[in-house]
Short mmCIF file of C-alpha atoms in Angstrom, two decimals:
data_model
loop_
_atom_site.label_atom_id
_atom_site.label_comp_id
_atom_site.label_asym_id
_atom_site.label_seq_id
_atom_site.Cartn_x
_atom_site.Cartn_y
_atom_site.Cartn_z
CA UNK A 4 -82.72 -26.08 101.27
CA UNK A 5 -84.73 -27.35 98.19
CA UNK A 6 -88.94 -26.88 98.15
CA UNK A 7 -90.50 -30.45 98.22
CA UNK A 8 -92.72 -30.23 95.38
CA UNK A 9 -96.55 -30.67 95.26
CA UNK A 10 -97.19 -33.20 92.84
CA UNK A 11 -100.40 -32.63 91.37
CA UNK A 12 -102.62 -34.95 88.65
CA UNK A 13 -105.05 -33.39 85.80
CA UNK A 14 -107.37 -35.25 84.62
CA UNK A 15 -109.22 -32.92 81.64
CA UNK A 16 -110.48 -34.28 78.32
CA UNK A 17 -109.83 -30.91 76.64
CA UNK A 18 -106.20 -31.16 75.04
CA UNK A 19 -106.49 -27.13 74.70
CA UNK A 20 -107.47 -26.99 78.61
CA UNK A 21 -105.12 -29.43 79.43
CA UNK A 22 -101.48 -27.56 77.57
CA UNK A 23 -102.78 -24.40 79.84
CA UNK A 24 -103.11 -25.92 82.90
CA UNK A 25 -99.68 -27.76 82.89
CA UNK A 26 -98.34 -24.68 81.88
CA UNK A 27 -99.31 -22.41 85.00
CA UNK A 28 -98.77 -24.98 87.35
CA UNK A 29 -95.55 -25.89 86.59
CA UNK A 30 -94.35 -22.64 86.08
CA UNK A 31 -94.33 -22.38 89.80
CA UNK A 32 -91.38 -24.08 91.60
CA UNK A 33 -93.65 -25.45 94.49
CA UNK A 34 -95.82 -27.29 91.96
CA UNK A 35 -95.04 -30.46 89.49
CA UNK A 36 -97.44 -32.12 87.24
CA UNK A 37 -97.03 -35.70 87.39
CA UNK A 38 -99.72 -37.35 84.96
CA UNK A 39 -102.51 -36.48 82.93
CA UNK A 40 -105.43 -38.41 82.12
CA UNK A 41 -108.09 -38.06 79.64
CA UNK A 42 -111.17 -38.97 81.61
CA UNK A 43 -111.82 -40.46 84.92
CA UNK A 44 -110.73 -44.04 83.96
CA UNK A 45 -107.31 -43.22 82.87
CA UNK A 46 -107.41 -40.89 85.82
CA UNK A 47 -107.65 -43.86 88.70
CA UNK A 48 -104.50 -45.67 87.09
CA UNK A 49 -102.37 -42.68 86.85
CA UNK A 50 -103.23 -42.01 90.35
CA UNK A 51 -102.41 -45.15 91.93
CA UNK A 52 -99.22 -44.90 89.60
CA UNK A 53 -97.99 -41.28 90.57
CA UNK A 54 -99.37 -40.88 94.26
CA UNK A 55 -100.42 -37.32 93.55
CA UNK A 56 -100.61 -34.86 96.58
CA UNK A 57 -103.84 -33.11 94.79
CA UNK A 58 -105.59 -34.49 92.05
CA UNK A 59 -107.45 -31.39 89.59
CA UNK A 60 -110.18 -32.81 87.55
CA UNK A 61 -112.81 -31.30 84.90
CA UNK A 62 -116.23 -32.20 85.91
CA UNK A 63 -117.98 -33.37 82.53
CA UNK A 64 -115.98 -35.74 80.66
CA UNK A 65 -116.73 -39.75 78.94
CA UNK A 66 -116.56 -42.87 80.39
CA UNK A 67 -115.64 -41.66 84.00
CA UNK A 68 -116.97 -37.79 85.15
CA UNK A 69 -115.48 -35.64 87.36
CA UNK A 70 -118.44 -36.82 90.24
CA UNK A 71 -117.90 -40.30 89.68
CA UNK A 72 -114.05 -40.34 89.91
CA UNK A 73 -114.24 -38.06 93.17
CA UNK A 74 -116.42 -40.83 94.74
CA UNK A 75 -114.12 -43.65 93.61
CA UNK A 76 -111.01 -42.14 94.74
CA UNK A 77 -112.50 -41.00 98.40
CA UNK A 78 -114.02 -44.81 98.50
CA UNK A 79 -110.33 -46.15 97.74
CA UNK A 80 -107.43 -43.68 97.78
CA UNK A 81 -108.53 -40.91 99.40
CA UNK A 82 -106.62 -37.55 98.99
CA UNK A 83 -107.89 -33.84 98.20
CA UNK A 84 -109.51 -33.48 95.41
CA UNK A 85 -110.25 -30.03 93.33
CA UNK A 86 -112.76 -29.83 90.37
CA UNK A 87 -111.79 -27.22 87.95
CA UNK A 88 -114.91 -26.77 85.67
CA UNK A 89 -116.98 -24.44 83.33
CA UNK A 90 -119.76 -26.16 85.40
CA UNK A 91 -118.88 -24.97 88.97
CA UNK A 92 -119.09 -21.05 87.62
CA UNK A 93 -121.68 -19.52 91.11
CA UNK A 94 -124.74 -19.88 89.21
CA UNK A 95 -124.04 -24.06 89.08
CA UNK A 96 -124.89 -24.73 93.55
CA UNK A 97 -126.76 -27.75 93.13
CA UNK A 98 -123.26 -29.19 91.32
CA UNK A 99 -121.23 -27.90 93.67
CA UNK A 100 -123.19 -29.34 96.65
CA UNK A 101 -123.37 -32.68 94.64
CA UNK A 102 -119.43 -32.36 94.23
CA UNK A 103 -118.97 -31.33 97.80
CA UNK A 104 -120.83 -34.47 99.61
CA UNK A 105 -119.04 -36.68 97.33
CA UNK A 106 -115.68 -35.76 99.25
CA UNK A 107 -114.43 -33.01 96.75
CA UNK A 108 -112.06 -30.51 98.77
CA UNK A 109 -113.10 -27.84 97.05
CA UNK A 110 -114.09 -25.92 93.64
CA UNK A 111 -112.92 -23.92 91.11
CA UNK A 112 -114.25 -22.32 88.13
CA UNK A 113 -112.90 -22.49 84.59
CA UNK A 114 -112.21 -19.06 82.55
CA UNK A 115 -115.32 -18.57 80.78
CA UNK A 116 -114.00 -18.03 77.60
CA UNK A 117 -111.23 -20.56 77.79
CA UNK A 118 -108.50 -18.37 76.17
CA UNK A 119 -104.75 -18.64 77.29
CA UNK A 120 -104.82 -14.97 78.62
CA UNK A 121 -107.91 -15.24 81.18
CA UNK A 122 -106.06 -18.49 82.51
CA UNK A 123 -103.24 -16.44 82.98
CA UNK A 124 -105.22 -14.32 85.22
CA UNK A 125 -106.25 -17.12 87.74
CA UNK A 126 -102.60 -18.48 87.68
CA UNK A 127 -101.83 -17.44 91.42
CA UNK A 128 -105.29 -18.21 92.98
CA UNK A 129 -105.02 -21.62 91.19
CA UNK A 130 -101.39 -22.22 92.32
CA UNK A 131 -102.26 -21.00 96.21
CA UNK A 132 -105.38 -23.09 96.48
CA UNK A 133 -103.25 -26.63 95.56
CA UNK A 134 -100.94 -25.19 97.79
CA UNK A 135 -103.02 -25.21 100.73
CA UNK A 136 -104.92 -28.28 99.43
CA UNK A 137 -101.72 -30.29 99.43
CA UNK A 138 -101.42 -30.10 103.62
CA UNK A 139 -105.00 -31.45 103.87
CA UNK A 140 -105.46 -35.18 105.54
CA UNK A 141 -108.60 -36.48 103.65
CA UNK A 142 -107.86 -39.80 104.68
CA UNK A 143 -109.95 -41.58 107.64
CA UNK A 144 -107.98 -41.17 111.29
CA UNK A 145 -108.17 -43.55 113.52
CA UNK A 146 -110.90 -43.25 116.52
CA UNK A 147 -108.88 -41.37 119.41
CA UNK A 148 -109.47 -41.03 122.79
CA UNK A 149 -111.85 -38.22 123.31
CA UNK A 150 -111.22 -35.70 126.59
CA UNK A 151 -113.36 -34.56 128.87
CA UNK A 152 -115.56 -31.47 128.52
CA UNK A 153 -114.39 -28.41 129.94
CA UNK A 154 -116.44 -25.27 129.76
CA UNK A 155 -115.83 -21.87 128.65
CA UNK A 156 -113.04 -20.01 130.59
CA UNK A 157 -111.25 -23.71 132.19
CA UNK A 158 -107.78 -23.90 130.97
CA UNK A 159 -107.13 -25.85 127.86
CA UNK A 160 -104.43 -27.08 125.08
CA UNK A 161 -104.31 -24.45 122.83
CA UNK A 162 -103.70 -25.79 119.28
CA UNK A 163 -104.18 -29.12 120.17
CA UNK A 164 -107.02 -31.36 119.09
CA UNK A 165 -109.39 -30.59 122.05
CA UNK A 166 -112.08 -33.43 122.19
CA UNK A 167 -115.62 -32.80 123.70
CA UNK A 168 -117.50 -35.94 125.15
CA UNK A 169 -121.14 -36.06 124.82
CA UNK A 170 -123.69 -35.91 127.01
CA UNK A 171 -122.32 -34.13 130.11
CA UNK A 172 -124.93 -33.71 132.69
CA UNK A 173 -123.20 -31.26 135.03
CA UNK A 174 -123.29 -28.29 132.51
CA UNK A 175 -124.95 -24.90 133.79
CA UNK A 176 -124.28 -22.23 131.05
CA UNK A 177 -127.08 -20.78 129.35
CA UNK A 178 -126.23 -19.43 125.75
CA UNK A 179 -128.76 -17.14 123.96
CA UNK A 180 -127.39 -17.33 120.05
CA UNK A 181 -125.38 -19.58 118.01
CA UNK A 182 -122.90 -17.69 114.93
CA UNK A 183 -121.19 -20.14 112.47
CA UNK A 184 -118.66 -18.79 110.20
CA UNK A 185 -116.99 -21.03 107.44
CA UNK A 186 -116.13 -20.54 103.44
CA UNK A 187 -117.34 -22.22 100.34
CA UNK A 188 -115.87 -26.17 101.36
CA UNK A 189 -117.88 -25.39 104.54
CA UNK A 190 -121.55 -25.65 102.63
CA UNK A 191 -121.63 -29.54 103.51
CA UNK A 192 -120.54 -28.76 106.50
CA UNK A 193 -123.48 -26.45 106.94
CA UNK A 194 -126.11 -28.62 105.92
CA UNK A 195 -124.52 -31.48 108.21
CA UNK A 196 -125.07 -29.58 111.42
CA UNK A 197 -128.58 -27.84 111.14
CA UNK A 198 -129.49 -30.94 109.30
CA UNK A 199 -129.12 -32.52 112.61
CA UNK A 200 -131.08 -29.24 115.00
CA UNK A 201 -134.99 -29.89 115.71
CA UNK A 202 -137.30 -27.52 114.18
CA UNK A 203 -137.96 -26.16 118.15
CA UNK A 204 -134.20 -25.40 118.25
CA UNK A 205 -133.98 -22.31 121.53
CA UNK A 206 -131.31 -20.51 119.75
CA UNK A 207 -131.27 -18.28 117.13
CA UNK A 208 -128.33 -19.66 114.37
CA UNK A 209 -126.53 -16.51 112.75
CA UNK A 210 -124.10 -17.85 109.55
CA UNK A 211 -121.53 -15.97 107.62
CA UNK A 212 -120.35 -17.90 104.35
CA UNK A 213 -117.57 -16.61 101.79
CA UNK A 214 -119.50 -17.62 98.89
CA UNK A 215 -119.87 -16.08 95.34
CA UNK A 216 -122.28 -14.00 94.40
CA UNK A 217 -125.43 -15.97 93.30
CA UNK A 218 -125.39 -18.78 95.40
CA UNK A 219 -126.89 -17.59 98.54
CA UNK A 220 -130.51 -17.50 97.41
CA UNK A 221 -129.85 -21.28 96.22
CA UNK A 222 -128.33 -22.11 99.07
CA UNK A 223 -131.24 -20.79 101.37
CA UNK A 224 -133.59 -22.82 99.05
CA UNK A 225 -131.59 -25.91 99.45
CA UNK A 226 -131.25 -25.80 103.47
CA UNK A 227 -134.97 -25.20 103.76
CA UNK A 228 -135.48 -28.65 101.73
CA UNK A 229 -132.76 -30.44 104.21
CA UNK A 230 -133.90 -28.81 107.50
CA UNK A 231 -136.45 -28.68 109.87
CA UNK A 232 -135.23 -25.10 110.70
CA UNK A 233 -136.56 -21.56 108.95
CA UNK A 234 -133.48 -20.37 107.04
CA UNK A 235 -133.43 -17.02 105.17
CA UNK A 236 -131.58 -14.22 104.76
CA UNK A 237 -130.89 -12.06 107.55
CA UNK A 238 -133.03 -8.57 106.91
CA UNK A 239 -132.29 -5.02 108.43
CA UNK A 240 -134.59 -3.81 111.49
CA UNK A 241 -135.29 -7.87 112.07
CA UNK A 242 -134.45 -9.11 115.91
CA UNK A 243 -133.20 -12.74 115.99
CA UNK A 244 -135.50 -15.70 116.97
CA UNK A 245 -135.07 -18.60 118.33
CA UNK A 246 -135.40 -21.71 116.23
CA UNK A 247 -134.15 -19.75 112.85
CA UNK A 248 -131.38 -19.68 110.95
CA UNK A 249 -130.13 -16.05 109.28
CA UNK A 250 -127.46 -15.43 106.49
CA UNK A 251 -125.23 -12.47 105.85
CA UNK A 252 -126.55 -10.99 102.77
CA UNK A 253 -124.21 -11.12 99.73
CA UNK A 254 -121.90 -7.65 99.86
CA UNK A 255 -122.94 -6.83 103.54
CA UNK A 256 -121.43 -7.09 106.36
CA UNK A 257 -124.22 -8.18 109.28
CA UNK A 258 -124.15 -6.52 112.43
CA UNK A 259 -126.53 -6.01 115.39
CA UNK A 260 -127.31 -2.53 116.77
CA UNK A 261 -127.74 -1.48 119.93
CA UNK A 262 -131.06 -3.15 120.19
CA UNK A 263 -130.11 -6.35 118.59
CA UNK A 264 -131.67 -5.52 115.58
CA UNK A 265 -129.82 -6.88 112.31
CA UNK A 266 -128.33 -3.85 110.46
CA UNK A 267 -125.78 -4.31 107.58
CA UNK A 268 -122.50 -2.49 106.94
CA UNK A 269 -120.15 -2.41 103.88
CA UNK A 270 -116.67 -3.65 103.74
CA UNK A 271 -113.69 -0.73 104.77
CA UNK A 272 -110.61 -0.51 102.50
CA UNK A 273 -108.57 -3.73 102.97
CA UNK A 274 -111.30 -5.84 103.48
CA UNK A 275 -110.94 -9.05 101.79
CA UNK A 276 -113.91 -10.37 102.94
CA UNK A 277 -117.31 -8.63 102.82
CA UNK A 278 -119.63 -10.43 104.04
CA UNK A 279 -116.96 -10.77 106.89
CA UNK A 280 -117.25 -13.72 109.76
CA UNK A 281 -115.23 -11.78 112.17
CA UNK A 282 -117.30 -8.20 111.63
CA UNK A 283 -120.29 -10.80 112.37
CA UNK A 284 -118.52 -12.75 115.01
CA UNK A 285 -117.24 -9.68 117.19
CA UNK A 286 -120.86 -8.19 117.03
CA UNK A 287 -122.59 -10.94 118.24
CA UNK A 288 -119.52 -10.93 121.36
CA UNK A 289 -120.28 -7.30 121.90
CA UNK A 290 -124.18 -7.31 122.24
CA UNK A 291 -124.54 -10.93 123.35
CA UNK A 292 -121.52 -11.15 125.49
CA UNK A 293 -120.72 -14.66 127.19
CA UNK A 294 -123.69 -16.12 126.40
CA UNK A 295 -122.36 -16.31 122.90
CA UNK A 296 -121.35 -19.56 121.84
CA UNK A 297 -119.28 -19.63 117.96
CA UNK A 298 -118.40 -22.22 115.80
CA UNK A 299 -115.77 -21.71 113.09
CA UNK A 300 -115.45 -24.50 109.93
CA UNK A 301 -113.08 -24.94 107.73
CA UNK A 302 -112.09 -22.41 104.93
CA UNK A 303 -108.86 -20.75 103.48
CA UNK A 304 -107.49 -17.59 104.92
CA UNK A 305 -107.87 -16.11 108.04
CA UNK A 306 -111.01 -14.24 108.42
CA UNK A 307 -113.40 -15.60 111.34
CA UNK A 308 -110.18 -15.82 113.51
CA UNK A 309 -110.25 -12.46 115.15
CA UNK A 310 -114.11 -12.94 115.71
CA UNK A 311 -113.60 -15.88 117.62
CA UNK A 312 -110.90 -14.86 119.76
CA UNK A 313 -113.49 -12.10 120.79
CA UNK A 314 -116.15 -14.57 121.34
CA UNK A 315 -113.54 -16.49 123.92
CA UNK A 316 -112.48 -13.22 125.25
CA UNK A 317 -115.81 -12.45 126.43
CA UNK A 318 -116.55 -15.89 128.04
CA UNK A 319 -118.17 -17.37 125.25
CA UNK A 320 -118.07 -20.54 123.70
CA UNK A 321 -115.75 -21.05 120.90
CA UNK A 322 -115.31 -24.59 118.61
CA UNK A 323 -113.55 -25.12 115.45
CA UNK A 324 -114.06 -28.05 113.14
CA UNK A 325 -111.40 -30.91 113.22
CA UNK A 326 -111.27 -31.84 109.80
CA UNK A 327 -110.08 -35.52 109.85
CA UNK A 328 -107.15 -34.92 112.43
CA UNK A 329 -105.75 -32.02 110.56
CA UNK A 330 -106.06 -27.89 111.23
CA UNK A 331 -105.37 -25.80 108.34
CA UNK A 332 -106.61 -22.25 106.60
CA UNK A 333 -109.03 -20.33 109.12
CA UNK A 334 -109.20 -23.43 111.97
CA UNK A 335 -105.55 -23.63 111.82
CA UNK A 336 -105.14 -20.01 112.53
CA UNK A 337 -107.68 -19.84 115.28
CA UNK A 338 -105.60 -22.36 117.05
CA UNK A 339 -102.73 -21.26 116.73
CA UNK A 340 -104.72 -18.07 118.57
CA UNK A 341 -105.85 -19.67 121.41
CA UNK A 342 -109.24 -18.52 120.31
CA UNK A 343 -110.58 -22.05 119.65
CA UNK A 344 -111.99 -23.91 123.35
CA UNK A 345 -112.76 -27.10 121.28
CA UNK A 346 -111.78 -28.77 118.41
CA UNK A 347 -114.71 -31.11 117.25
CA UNK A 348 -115.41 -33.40 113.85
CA UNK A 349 -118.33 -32.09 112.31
CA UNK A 350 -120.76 -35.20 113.67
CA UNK A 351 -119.93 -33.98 116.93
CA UNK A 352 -120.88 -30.39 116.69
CA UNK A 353 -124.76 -30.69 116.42
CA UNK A 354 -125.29 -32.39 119.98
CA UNK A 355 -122.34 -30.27 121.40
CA UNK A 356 -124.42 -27.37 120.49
CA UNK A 357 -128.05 -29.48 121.55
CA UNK A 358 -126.52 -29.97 125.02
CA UNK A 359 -125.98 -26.23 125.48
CA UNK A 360 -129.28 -25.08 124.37
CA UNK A 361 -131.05 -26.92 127.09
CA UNK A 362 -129.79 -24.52 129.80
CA UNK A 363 -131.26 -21.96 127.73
#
């Protein structure tokens, strides 16, 4: 049985940059290249010519950038779109927030050097991230009919796109803390739902984010300008309060002790995560039991999955993001679990998460 392809544009004004990057992905058999453009111009017509499954695109380049061509084609065509640039390195957050809002599926740094051999190195990430990529649905769904609420512990659909329906006024659980889990595509996703939390929020927020090393101080900075919330990074001995908003550190794993005082642990052989959203997720479920309510967002992988099946197991609340009608990396797995109670678009989560808080 033959592999259908993933047909894949570039779009890179380096010719050097360009050769390289035709040459790792087509040297896998589940990847074709099927046009090139120069800049983001060129790129819209070869688009609309070859009906790519991914489009890769360098961020700086004449007459059309990498920014500006992501906005056109989610405006018109939309389909995922990854941004391969010397300008998305982890040091570059406001660009990769900028990228991210405009509709970009994710990021992925250039070589810094640029030479043949260090692309070589990033040949399989590169490859597996179109991969997944290619299965995405960026494209706007059609409104569906939304299903009723049904609390923690009622039977539900598992793997199927679980709908809450906002405001319910029969709800009696009381929750005591919040933990969000999601990777680097979940920043926007992020700022989009404590964007939306008052400043007098009940709940403590606890977040785990894969991102790389650099960008958490950044990212701190750039929440505190978007919400009304305190955001900061978690810190050891600390006790969670409501109304605030605490990050894994970078390297740590963050825990709660038998006190439910932060405390921070380092990753065990195996771990491909550290800091990890299930370490985080299961240690909220074991100190906070049922009154814990999760929320996982979209990422690659797997990690959060475990956690949230604990978080269910314990009578807690789980959701996981429904990103545009279509499951995939961590959310998929978590359904495919059972661990996820609700599946909810990202505008939904904030007053999901509001109505809960008031039985605090």
């Amino acid at each position: 049985m033959s592999i259908r392809q993933k047909k894949v544009v570039l779009v890179e004004d380096s010719p050097v940059a360009l050769e390289i990057l035709q040459r790792l992905l087509n040297s896998s058999p589940e990847v074709a290249v099927v046009g090139t453009a120069r800049d983001g111009e060129e790129g819209l017509e070869v688009i609309t010519k070859t009906q790519p499954d991914v489009i890769c695109t360098d961020l700086m380049m004449e007459n059309m950038d990498g920014l500006e061509l992501t906005k056109r084609v989610m405006a018109q065509d939309p389909r995922p779109i990854l941004v391969i640039s010397n300008f998305v390195q982890n040091t570059d957050i406001d660009t990769i927030f900028r990228l991210l809002q405009a509709g970009a599926a994710d990021i992925f740094p250039k070589p810094t050097t640029g030479s043949p051999t260090d692309y070589e190195k990033i040949r399989a990430a590169l490859i597996a991230k179109i991969k997944v990529l290619s299965s995405m649905k960026v494209a706007a769904k059609p409104q569906q009919e939304k299903q009723p609420l049904t609390p923690p512990g009622s039977p539900t659909t598992s793997g199927s796109s679980l709908k809450a329906e906002t405001p319910v006024t029969n709800v009696t659980l009381s929750f005591r803390v919040i933990c969000i889990g999601a990777s680097t595509r979940g920043l926007q996703a992020i700022q989009k739902i404590l964007g939306k939390l008052p400043a007098d929020f009940p709940l403590p927020i606890i977040c785990t984010l894969h991102v790389g090393e650099g960008v958490l101080s950044k990212l701190v900075d750039w929440l505190s300008l978007e919400c009304k919330l305190r955001i900061k990074v978690a810190e050891i001995g600390e006790s969670p309060e409501p109304g605030t908003v605490y990050f894994a550190p970078e390297k740590n794993h963050l825990e709660l002790d038998s006190r439910g005082k932060f405390i921070y642990s380092r990753a065990v052989p195996g771990e491909k995560h550290c800091p990890s959203i299930t370490v985080m997720f299961k240690s909220m479920a074991s100190f906070y039991g049922k009154t814990t309510a999760g929320v996982l967002l979209t990422g690659l992988g797997h990690d959060g999955v475990q956690g949230l099946q604990a978080i269910s197991q314990v009578g807690g609340l789980t959701i996981a993001q429904d990103d545009n009608g279509v499951a995939f990396g961590m959310v998929k797995e978590a359904l495919a679990l059972g661990a996820a109670q609700h599946l909810l678009p990202i505008e939904d989560i904030p007053p999901f998460l509001l109505l809960f808080s008031l039985n605090k």
